[in-house]
Each structure stands twice: as structure tokens, then as C-alpha cells.
XYZ file of C-alpha atoms in Angstrom:
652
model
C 79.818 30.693 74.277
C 77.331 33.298 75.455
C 75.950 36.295 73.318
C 78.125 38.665 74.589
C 81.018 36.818 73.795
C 80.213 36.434 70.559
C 79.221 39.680 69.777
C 82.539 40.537 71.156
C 83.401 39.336 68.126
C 81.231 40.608 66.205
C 81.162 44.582 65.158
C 78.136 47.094 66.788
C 75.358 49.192 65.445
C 77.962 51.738 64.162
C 80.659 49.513 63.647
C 83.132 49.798 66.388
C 83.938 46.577 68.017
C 81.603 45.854 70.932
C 83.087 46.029 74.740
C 81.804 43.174 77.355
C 79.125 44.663 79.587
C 79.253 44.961 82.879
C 78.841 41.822 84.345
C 78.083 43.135 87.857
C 74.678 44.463 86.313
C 73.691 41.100 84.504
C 74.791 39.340 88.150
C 71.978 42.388 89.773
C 69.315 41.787 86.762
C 69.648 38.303 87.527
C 69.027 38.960 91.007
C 66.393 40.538 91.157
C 64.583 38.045 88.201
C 64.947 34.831 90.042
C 63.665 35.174 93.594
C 66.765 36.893 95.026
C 68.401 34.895 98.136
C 66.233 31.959 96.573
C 67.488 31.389 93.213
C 69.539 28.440 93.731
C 66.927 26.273 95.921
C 63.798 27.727 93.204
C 65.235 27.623 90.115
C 68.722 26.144 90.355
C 67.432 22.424 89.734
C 65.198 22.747 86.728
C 67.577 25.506 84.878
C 69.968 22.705 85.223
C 67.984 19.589 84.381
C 66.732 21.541 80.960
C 70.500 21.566 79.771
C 70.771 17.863 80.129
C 71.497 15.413 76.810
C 68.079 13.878 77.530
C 65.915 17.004 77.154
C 67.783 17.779 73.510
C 65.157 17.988 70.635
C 64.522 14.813 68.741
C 63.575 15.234 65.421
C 61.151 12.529 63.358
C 59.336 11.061 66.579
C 55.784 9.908 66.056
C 53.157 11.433 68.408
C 53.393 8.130 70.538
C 56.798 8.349 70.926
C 56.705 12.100 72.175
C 54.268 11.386 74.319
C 56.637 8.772 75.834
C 59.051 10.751 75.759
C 57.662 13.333 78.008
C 56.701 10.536 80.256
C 60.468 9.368 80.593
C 61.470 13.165 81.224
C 58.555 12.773 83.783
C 60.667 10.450 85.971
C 63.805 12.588 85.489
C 62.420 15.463 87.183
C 61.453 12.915 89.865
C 64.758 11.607 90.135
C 66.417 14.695 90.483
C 64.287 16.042 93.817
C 64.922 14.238 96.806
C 61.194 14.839 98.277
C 58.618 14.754 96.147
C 55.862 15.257 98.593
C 57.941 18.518 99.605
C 57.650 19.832 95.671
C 54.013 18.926 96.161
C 53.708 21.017 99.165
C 55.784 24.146 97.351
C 54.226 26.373 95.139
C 57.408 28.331 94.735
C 59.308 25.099 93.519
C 55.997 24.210 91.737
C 55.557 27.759 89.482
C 59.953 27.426 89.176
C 59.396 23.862 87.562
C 56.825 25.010 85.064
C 58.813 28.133 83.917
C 61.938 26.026 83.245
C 60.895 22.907 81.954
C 58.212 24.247 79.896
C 60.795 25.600 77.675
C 61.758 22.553 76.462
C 59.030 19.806 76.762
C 55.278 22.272 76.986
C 54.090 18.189 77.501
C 56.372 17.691 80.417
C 55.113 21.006 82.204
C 51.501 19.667 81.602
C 52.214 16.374 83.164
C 54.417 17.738 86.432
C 51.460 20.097 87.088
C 48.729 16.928 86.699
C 51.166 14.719 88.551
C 52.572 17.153 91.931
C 50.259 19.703 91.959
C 46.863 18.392 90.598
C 46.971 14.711 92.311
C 49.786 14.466 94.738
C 48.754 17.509 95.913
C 45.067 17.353 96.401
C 46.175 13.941 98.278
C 48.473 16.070 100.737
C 46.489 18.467 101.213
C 43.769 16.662 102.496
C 42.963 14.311 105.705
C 45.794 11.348 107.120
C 47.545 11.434 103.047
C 49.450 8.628 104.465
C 46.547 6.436 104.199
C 46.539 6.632 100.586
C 49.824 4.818 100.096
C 51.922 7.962 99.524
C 55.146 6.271 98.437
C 54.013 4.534 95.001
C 53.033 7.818 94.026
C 56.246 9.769 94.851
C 57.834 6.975 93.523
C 56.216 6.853 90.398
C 55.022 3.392 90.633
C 51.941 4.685 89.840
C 51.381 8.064 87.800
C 48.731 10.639 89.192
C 46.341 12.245 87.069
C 43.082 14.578 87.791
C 39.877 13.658 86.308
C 37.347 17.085 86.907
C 36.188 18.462 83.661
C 33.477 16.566 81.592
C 32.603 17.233 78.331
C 29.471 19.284 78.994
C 31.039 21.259 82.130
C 34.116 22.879 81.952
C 34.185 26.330 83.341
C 31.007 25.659 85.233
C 32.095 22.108 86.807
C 30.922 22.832 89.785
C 27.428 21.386 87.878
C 29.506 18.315 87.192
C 27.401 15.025 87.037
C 29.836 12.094 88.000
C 28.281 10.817 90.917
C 29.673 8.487 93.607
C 27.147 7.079 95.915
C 27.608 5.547 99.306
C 26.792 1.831 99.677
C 26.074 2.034 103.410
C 25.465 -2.153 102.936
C 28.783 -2.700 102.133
C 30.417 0.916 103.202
C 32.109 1.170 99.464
C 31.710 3.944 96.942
C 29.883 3.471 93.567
C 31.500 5.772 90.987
C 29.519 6.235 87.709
C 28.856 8.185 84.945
C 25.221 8.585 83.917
C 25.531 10.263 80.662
C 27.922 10.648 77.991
C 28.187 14.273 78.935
C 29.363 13.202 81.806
C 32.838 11.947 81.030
C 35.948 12.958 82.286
C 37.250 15.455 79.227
C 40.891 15.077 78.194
C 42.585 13.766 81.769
C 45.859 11.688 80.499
C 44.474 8.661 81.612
C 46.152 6.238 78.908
C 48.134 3.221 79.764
C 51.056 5.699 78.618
C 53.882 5.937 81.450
C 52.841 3.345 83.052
C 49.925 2.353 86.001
C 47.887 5.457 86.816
C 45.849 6.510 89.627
C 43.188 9.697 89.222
C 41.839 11.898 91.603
C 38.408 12.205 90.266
C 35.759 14.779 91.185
C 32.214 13.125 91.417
C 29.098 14.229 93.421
C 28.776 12.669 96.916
C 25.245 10.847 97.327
C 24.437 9.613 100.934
C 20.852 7.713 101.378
C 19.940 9.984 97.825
C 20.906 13.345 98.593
C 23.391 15.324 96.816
C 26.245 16.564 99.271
C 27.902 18.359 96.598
C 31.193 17.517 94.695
C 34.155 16.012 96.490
C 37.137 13.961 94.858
C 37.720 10.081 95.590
C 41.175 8.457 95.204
C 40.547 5.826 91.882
C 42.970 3.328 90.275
C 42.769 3.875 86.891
C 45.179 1.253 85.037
C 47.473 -1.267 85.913
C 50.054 -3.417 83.936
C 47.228 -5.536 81.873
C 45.083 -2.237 80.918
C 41.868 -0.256 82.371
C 40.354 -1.442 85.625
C 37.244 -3.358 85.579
C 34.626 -0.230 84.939
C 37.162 2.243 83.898
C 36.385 3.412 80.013
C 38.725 5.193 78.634
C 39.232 6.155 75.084
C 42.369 8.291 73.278
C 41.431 11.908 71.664
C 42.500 12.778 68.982
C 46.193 14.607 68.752
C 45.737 18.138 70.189
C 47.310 21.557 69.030
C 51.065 21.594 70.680
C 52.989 19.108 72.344
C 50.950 16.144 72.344
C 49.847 14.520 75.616
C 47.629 11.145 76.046
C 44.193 13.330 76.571
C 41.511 10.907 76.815
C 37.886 10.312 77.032
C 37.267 8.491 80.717
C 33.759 7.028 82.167
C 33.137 4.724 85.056
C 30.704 2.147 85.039
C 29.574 1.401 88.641
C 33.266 1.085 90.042
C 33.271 0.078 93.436
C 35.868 2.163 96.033
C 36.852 1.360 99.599
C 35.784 3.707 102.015
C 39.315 5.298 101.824
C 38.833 6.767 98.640
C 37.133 9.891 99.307
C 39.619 13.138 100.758
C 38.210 14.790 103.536
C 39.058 17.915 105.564
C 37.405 20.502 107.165
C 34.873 21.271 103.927
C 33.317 17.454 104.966
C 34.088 14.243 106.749
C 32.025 10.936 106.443
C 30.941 9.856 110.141
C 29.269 6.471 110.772
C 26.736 8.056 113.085
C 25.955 11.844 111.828
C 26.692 11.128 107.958
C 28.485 14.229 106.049
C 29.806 17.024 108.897
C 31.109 20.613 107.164
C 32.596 23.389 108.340
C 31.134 24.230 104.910
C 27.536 24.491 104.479
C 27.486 25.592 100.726
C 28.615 22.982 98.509
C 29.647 25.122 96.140
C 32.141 26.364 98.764
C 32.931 22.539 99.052
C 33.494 22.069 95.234
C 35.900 25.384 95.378
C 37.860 23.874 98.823
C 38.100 20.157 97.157
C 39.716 22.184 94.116
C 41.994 24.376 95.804
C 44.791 23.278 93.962
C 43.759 24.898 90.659
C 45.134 28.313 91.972
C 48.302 26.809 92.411
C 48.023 25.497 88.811
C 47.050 29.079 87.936
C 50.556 30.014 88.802
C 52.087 27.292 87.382
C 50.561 28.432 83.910
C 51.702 31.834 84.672
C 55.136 30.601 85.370
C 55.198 28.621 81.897
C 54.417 32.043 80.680
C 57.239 34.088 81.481
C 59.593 31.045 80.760
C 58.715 30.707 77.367
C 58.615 34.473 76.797
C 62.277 34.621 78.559
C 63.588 31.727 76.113
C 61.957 32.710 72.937
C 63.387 36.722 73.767
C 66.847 34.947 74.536
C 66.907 33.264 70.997
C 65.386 35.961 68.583
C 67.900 38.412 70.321
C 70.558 36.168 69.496
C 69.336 35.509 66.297
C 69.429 39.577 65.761
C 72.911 40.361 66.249
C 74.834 37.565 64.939
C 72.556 37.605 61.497
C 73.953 40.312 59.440
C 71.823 41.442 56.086
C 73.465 44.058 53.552
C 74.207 47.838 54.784
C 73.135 50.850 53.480
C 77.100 51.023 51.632
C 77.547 48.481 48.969
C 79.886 45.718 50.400
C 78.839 46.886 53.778
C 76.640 44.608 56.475
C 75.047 45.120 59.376
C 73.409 42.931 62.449
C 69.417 42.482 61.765
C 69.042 44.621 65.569
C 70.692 47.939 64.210
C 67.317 48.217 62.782
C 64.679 50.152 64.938
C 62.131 47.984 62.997
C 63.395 45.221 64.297
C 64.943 46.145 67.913
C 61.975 48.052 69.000
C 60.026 45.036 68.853
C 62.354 43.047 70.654
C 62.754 46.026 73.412
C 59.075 46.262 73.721
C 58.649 42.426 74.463
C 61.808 42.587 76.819
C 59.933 45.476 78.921
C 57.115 43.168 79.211
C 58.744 40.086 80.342
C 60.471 41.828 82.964
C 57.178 43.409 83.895
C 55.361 39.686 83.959
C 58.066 38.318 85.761
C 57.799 40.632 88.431
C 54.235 40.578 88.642
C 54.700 36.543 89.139
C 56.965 36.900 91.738
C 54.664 39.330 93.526
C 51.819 37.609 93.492
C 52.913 33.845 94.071
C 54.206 35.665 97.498
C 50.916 36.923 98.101
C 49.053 34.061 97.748
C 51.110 31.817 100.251
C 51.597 34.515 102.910
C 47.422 35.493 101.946
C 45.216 35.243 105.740
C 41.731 33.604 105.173
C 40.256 36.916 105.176
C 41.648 37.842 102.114
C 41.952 34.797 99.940
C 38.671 35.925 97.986
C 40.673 38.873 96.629
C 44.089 37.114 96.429
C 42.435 33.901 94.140
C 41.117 36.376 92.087
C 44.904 38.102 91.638
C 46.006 35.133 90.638
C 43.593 34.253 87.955
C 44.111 37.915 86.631
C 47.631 37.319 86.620
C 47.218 34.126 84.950
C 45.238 35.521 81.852
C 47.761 38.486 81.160
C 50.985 36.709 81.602
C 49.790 33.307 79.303
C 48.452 36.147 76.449
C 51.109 38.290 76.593
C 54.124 35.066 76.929
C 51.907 33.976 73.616
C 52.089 37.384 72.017
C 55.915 37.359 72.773
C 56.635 34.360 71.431
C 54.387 34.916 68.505
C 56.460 38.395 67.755
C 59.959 36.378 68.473
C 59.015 33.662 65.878
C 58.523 36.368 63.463
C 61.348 38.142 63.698
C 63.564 34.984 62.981
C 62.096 34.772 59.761
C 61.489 31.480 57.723
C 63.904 29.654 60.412
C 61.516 30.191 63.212
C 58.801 27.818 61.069
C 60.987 24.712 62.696
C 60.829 23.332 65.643
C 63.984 22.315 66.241
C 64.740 26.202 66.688
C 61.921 25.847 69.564
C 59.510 29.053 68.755
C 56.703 27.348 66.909
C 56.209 24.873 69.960
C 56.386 28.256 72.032
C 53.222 29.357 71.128
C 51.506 26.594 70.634
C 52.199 24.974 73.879
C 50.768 28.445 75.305
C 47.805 27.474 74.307
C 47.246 25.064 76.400
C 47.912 27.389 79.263
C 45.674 29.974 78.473
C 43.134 27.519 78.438
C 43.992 24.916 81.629
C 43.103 25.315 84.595
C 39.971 27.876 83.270
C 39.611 29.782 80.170
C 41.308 33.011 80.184
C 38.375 35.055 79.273
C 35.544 33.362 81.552
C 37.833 33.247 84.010
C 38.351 37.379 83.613
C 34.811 37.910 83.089
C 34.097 36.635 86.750
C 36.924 39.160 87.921
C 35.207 41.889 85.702
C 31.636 41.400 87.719
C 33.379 40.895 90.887
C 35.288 44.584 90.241
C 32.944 46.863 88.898
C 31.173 47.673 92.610
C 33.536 45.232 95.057
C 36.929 46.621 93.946
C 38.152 49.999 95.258
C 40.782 51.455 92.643
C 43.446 53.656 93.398
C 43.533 56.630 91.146
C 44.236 59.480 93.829
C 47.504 61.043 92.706
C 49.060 64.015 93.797
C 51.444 65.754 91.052
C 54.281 67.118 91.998
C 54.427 70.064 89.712
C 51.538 72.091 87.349
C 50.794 68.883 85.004
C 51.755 70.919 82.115
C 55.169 71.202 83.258
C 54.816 67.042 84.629
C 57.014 64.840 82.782
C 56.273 61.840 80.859
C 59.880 60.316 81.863
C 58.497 60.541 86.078
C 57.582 56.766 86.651
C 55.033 57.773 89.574
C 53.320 60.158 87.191
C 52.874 57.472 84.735
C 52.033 54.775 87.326
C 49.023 56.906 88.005
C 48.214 57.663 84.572
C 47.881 53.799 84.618
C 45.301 53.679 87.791
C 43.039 56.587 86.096
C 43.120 54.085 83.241
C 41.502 51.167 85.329
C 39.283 53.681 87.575
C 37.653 55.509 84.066
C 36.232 51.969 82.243
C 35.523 50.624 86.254
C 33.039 53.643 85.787
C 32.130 53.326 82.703
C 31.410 49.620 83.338
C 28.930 50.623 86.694
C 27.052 53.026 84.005
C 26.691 50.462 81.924
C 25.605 48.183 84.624
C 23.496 51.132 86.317
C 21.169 51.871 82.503
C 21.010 48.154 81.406
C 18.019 46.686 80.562
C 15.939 46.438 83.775
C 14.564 42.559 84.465
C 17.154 40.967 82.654
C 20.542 40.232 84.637
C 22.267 38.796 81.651
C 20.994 41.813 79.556
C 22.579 44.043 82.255
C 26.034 42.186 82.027
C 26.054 42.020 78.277
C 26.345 46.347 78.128
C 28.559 46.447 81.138
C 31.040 43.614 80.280
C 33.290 45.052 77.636
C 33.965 48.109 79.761
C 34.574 45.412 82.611
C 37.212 43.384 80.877
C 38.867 46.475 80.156
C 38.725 47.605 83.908
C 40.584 44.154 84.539
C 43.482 44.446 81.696
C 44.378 48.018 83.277
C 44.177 46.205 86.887
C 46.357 43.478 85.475
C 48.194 46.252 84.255
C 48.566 48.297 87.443
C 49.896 45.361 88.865
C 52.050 44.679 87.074
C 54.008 48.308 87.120
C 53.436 48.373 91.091
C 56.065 45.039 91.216
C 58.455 46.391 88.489
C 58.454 49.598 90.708
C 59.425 46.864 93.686
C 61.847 45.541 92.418
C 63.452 49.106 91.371
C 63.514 49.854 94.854
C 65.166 46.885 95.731
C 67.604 46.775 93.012
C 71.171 48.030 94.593
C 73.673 48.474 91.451
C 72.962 51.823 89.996
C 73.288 50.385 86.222
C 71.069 47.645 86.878
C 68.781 50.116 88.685
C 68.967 53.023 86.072
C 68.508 49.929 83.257
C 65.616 48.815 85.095
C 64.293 52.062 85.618
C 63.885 52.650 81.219
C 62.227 49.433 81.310
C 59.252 50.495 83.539
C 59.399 53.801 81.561
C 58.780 51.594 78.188
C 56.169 49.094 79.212
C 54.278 51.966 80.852
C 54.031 54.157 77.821
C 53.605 51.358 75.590
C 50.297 50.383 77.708
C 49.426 54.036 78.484
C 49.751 54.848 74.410
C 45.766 53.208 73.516
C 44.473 55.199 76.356
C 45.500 58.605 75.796
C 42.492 59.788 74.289
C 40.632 58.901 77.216
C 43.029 60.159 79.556
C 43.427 63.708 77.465
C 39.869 64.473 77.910
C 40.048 63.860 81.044
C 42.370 66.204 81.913
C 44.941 63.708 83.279
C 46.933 64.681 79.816
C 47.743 67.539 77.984
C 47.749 67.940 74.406
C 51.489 68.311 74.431
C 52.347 64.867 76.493
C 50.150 63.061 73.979
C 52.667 64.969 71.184
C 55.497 63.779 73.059
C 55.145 60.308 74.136
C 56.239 59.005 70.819
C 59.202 60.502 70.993
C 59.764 59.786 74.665
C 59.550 56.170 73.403
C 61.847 56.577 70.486
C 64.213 58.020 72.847
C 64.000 55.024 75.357
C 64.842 52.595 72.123
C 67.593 54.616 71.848
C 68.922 54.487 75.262
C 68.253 50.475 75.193
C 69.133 48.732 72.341
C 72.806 48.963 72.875
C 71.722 46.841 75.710
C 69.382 44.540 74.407
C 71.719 41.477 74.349
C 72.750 42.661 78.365
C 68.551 42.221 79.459
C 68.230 38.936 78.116
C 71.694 37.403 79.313
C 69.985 38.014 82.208
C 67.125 35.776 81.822
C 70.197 33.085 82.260
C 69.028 30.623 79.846
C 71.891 27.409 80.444
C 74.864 27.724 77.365
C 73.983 23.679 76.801
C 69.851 25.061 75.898
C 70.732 27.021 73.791
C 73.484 25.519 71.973
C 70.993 23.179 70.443
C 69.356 25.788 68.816
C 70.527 26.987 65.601
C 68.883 30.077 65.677
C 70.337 31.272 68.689
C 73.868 30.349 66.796
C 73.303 32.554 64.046
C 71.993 30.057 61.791
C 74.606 28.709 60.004
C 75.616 26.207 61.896
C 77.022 22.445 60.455
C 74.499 21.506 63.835
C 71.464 21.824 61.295
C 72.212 18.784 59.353
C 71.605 16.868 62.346
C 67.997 17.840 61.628
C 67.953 17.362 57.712
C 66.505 14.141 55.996
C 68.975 12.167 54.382
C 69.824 12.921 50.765
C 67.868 10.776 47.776
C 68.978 9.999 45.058
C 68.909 13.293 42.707
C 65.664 12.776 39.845
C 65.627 14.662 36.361
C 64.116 17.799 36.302
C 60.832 18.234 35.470
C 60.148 19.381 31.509
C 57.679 22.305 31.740
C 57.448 22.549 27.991
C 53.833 20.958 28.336
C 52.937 23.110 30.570
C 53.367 26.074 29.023
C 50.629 27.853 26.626
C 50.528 26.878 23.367
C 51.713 30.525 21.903
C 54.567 30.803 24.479
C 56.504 27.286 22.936
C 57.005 29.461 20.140
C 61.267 29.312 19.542
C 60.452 33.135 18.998
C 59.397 33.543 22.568
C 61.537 35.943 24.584
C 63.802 34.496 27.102
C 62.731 36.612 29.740
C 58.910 35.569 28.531
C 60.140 32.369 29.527
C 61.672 32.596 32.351
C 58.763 34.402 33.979
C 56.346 31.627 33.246
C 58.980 28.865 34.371
């Protein structure tokens, strides 16, 4: 049974029984959310494999057996594609799988992104794959895994120190790791799920010089343990889902001649040694790596599915939990509240906005010409850091507003946000990775804040969604200058000096951009969207997550003269007024998002509550034990039989 048929049941704001919406302009919503034309091939597969039995929550599981667990769900999503290799090759199926099954198993999105994108991929993507023995991989014979971080280089790996040297006596590879900084940080390299192979980034030494990072092809584990020279030893249990992180080293392990992937950043030749169409090896380390931008998306796609899901069930949780009316006897759904709805609308506006953006830019960077993939890699990591805050924000503000029941996980939203933590951090941390974009921006980005107005700006309107997209570029083109001021009067001599006073106003100049982007897809899809509810729907949505982002910045923008005193007196109630227009359709925007009936069914906050379904999470009963005598407790002057009961009772 679906929200809207319940709350067709169920009475309204005001009381009048509720009417089924349109379901033309969910069918449009829905549309334009999932990829259009592409729905079914992108998205139809996971959304269905997350409704199955096997991905239901099971309470009381040690960490162990979770991990397992995910393992096992591993080989389901395996099972259920016909070509692995082609997933591998897909970043639209990819960034699908991540939003869909993150929602249910944030372990099982970490492991499909190691295991397709991370190691199959890298495998594919480089010279004759088939060499490498393709089919115990896509079998899952073997699990893949990616071994690149160490524990002293994370965001700067490209100073990584696993070396593998070239044995030109026997033409093997020696793998090893000099020094305990050097080990592989948290790759899932137990004997967990089975044999693994990693793809493990090492520096390439030929006759003692250092070619630069490149990744070799390593069995890890097979039935009876580690391989001789593999060390590898568990973390400890990590924020979230948990997943078999571990400590990995390599003590002189020999590799064939096979192992290393080559392409056109360097191939091994008996008679000329390492030829590059590469000279820098940083550019080398970057090419070898490629595949984190596609894991970039993939974070951003676990994102917006957990922000979709966790709006789907605190929306549901709104309207069918009822608290007292302002009449005695009277009651009324938690989401007649503006308190409480506005919240919820806010998020909604967002998660449309993120989705779009996703969409947008996952196009981008597949159709993106060499010429441009400096600027489009960039995009993406952007894109990454604002969708995996904001989906944490979301589900942060969604766990909230379902109360005390949102502390459990069998209602889903706790492992929301923590989960989201992990992507904010994978595949580079959020901030570094935005603080490169900032320094990139501030003199090689050209913003676009030339807007004509089509009437005196006093008379402008703050409901005019071009106006306000502009408003939104003057936002990112005012801190890009105030970050090259900054930049321009910094200390002189000192680069890092010079950063430190320009890099606030640069971060800044990247949230707006992020922003921008953002607004410039939602306006996309508007244009695309055919059914005028759906469109006119749509078209409040833009309006709300633009104010709402526009609202910290009208100071700036009012002495600039892009405001006048007035607009900054109305936007509140230009927002107040879009709440109004919206939350009658609040359930409408997230039956949308199209989360399967069997999900959420599981979930007893998305069933109002109340259902017998949450014994199936309860302990069993013990057997009942006297009640504790307080008497002994209590000060000596308030066991006096003259005490006042209500005395009492407010010590007890």
C-alpha cells in the first residue's frame, strides 16, 4: 500500500478527506528523476533487487556476520546482471547501482564500487584485460579489491611508497613495502567472501629509477589464507556498516611479468624499457587511477539515494502519525505543522536539485572530449562533495523528525548517515578535494554573472527563476573576487601564506559553483518536463532551493546592488508562500522518488509506527524481576511518613 493510498484514508491538513493525486504527474516526476527513456535498463534492476527477501534487515548479527552478509548480497547483484564486464564498462549502470543498493546495505555499495569499478575496471580499462583471466573475476571466483592508499598518503598518494621493482634476471616483479607507513590503509583484503585478488598501486623501479606509480594485478588470498608475502591484518570496526578494512604489506612478493596494466600512460618493452605517451608521472599516477572519478559518481549516486529513501520514510512517517489538535479530542498528522513540513519541503527541493545535478554531470563526463576532461574531473569532484554533505544533512534532518523511532536501525535512518560518511570521505576527502577546485577557480575559472533584467530591478520579482538563477552566479563571481584579493595582498614569499587568506573565500566560490550547477540542471529538466502539473510542481521547487541558498547571501548581494531592500523584506514571505503552495503535495514529490512497496514495508516508520511488524525486532521477554526499593536511596529527611506524596514522587 503506497502513501497515497493510505492517506486516502487518512483525513488532510484541514480535515477533509484527501483525493488521489494525479498520477499522470508522479508518472512525469518520475520521468524526469530516473534518466528518462533509460529508467528501466539504469535503474530497473537494482530498484528491484533492493525489494528482495534477502536484502530485509536482520536484527542481532555480529559485525562478522554483517560483513558476510554484504558479501553474500555481493554475489546477488552478480547474479542478477548477465555481463559483468559490461557493468564494469558503464558508469551509468555503475552510479544507478550505488544509489539503489546503498539504501539498504551502505557495505554492499562499498564493495560493488571496490569490486566493478575499482578492480574490474582498472583491469578493463587497461591493455589485452583478457590476459588477466577475466572470467574468475566476473564470476566471483575470486573477489577484486584496490589496494592505493597507505597510511601516511592518502590525499597525496601520488607520493605513495610501495614499490615494485623489475627483476630483469628473472623478468618478475618484486612488490614490497619498505616502511610501515607504507601499507595499504583499509583495502577489504580479509579472507571474508572468499579468494581475493587486489589491484595494487606501487612505484615502478627499472635498473633503480623511479618510473612513477602504476598498478600490478596481485593475488591476495586463496582458500588456506594470505599468499606467501601478503600481511594483512583486520582494523578495527569502523563508523557505519562494517566492512573487512584491513592493514596490507608485501614482503618481497614475486609477480609474473603480466601483472603490471599498461596503456598508453606506459608499456614495458624488452629493448627500450618504460615508453609513455606520458612524460610526467604524476600524469601517469592520475591515468593509472582514472577510475576514481567514476567512483566519485558512484558516491554521489549513494547520495541522492539515501536522501530519496530517508525523505520517502520521514514523509510517511509525517502524515500517518497523528499528535493532539489544537481542539480537545481533536488530532492532526505531524506534516500539518509548518515546523515540521517546511523542513521536509526544504530537503525535498534539494534532492530534486542533487539529483538533477547527478544526472547532468555523469552525462558530461562520458560524452567529455580530451580537451576538456581537466574541467569535467573537477565537476565531478565538486559534485561529489555537495551531493554526499547535503544527502548527509538530509538524512540527518529526516532522522530527526521521526523522533525517538529514528534512533533504530531497523527503521534505516541512523545507518543513513552514517554510511554517508564513508562517502564523503572515499575516493578523496570532501574538503581537500574542494580546496584543489578552490585554487584551480580563483584565476582559471570564468564565472557567469552577466544578467540582463528584464524590468527596473525594483519592480524584478523574486518568484522569476532566471532572476534568481543569476542572483546565484553574482553569488559565486563576488567571493571568486574576493578570493583573487585575498590571493593578490597575501603575504609575499610564502605560497602557503598566500593560500591560507585566499582559501575561505575560495571554498565559498566553489559551494556557489556547486550551487549554480545545480539550479542550471533543475532548470533542464523544467524545460524538458511536458505535463504542466509536473512542470508548474517542478517549477516551486527550483523557486525553493534557490531562495533557500540565495537567503545567507543577501547581505552581500544587497550592497551590491543586485538586491533591493524590499526583495530582502520579501523573500521570507516568498518562501512561506511556496510552503504553502507545496505541502499539500509533499507526499506526491516523494512517491516519485519510487522507492519499491516491498522496501518500505519493512520499515515501521514508514507504516506509521504501530505496526505488530516491530516485534519482529524486539528481544524476547524475561522473566519479570521485583521492582527495585528506592527507600535507601532516598535522603534521610525525605523517609519521613510525613513526607508529601508529591515530595515523593518527584524524587522517585
Amino acid at each position: 500500500m503506497t502513501l497515497l493510498t493510505m492517506q486516502s484514508q487518512a483525513p488532510s491538513f484541514d480535515g477533509a478527506a484527501e483525493t488521489a493525486p494525479d498520477r499522470a504527474i508522479i508518472s512525469e516526476l518520475t520521468h524526469q528523476l530516473f534518466n528518462e527513456d533509460e529508467r528501466g535498463r539504469l535503474h530497473g534492476t537494482w530498484r528491484d533487487l533492493i525489494g528482495n527477501e534477502k536484502f530485509r534487515y536482520r536484527p542481532g548479527l555480529t559485525s562478522d556476520e554483517r560483513i558476510a552478509l554484504s558479501y553474500e548480497r555481493l554475489r546477488l547483484v552478480n547474479e542478477s546482471i548477465d555481463d559483468p564486464a559490461s557493468l564494469a564498462r558503464d558508469p551509468h549502470l555503475l552510479a544507478g547501482l550505488h544509489e539503489w543498493t546503498g539504501v539498504v546495505d551502505g557495505a554492499l555499495g562499498t564493495l560493488a564500487g571496490i569490486h566493478y569499478n575499482l578492480f574490474l575496471g582498472s583491469l578493463l580499462d587497461h591493455d589485452d584485460s583478457e590476459r588477466h583471466q577475466l572470467p574468475q573475476f566476473t564470476s566471483m571466483q575470486r573477489t577484486g579489491t584496490f589496494l592505493c592508499t597507505e597510511l601516511d598518503h592518502g590525499n597525496d598518494a601520488a607520493a605513495l611508497q610501495t614499490t615494485c621493482e623489475l627483476d630483469r634476471t628473472t623478468n618478475e616483479f618484486i612488490l614490497h613495502t619498505p616502511t610501515p607507513g607504507a601499507r595499504k590503509f583499509m583495502p577489504n583484503t580479509s579472507l571474508a567472501g572468499g579468494p581475493k585478488s587486489g589491484v595494487v598501486a606501487a612505484r615502478l623501479l627499472i635498473d633503480g629509477q623511479d618510473q612513477g606509480v602504476f598498478l600490478f594485478l596481485t593475488p591476495l588470498t586463496d582458500e588456506n589464507g594470505p599468499r606467501p608475502g601478503v600481511r594483512i591484518r583486520p582494523l578495527p570496526t569502523r563508523l557505519a556498516s562494517p566492512v573487512d578494512h584491513c592493514l596490507t604489506s608485501f614482503d618481497r612478493v614475486r609477480l609474473p611479468r603480466e601483472a603490471l596494466l599498461e596503456g598508453d600512460h606506459g608499456r614495458l618493452t624488452p629493448e627500450a624499457g618504460l615508453l609513455s605517451g606520458l612524460g610526467n608521472p604524476r600524469k601517469r599516477f592520475l591515468h593509472s587511477i582514472k577510475r576514481v572519478t567514476w567512483g566519485k559518481l558512484c558516491m554521489s549516486g549513494a547520495g541522492i539515494g539515501v536522501a530519496r529513501a530517508a525523505l520517502s520514510i520521514a514523509v510517511r512517517r509525517a502524515h500517518l502519525r497523528t499528535i493532539s489538535g489544537p481542539k480537545v479530542g481533536t488530532h492532526v498528522p505531524l506534516a500539518a505543522h509548518r515546523t515540521h513540513h517546511s523542513r521536509l519541503l526544504q530537503a525535498v527541493a534539494t534532492t530534486y536539485a542533487m539529483t538533477f545535478l547527478h544526472r547532468a554531470v555523469l552525462a558530461r563526463c562520458v560524452d567529455a572530449v580530451e580537451a576538456e576532461r581537466e574541467e569535467v574531473e573537477r565537476l565531478v569532484a565538486i559534485t561529489k562533495g555537495w551531493i554526499t554533505w547535503q544527502g548527509r544533512d538530509i538524512a540527518m534532518e529526516c532522522r530527526e523528525r521521526c523522533g525517538a523511532a529514528g534512533f533504530f536501525s531497523f527503521n534505516a535512518l541512523p545507518d543513513f548517515t552514517q554510511n554517508l560518511e564513508g562517502a564523503i570521505t572515499a575516493e578523496g576527502d570532501n574538503l581537500v578535494v574542494w580546496a584543489k577546485a578552490a585554487a584551480e577557480m580563483v584565476f582559471g575559472h570564468q564565472t557567469d554573472h552577466s544578467t540582463s533584467l528584464t524590468m527596473p530591478l525594483d519592480l524584478q520579482p523574486l518568484a522569476e527563476l532566471s532572476f534568481l538563477r543569476g542572483l546565484m552566479a553574482k553569488v559565486e563571481h563576488l567571493w571568486q573576487a574576493r578570493a583573487r584579493t585575498a590571493l593578490r595582498g597575501g603575504p609575499s614569499g610564502n605560497p602557503l601564506a598566500r593560500w591560507n587568506v585566499a582559501s575561505n573565500a575560495g571554498i565559498e566560490m566553489v559551494r556557489a559553483h556547486a550551487r549554480l550547477q545545480a539550479a542550471d540542471a533543475f532548470l533542464a529538466a523544467i524545460a524538458r518536463t511536458t505535463e504542466p502539473g509536473a512542470r508548474s510542481l517542478l517549477e516551486d521547487l527550483c523557486r525553493l532551493f534557490l531562495l533557500q541558498e540565495l537567503t545567507p547571501h543577501t547581505g552581500d548581494l544587497l550592497a551590491e546592488g543586485h538586491l533591493t531592500p524590499d526583495h530582502v523584506h520579501e523573500l521570507p514571505v516568498a518562501v512561506d508562500q511556496l510552503m504553502e503552495r507545496l505541502a499539500p503535495q509533499l507526499p506526491l514529490l516523494v512517491e516519485a522518488f519510487d522507492l519499491p512497496e516491498e522496501f518500505l514495508a519493512r520499515i515501521p516508520l514508514a507504516n506509521g509506527g504501530h505496526s505488530l511488524m516491530l516485534d519482529d525486532f524486539l528481544t524476547p521477554e524475561t522473566e519479570t524481576t521485583p521492582p527495585l526499593d528506592l527507600s535507601a536511596c532516598l535522603p534521610r529527611q525525605r523517609q519521613n511518613p510525613e513526607a508529601s506524596d508529591r515530595e515523593l514522587a518527584l524524587l522517585t
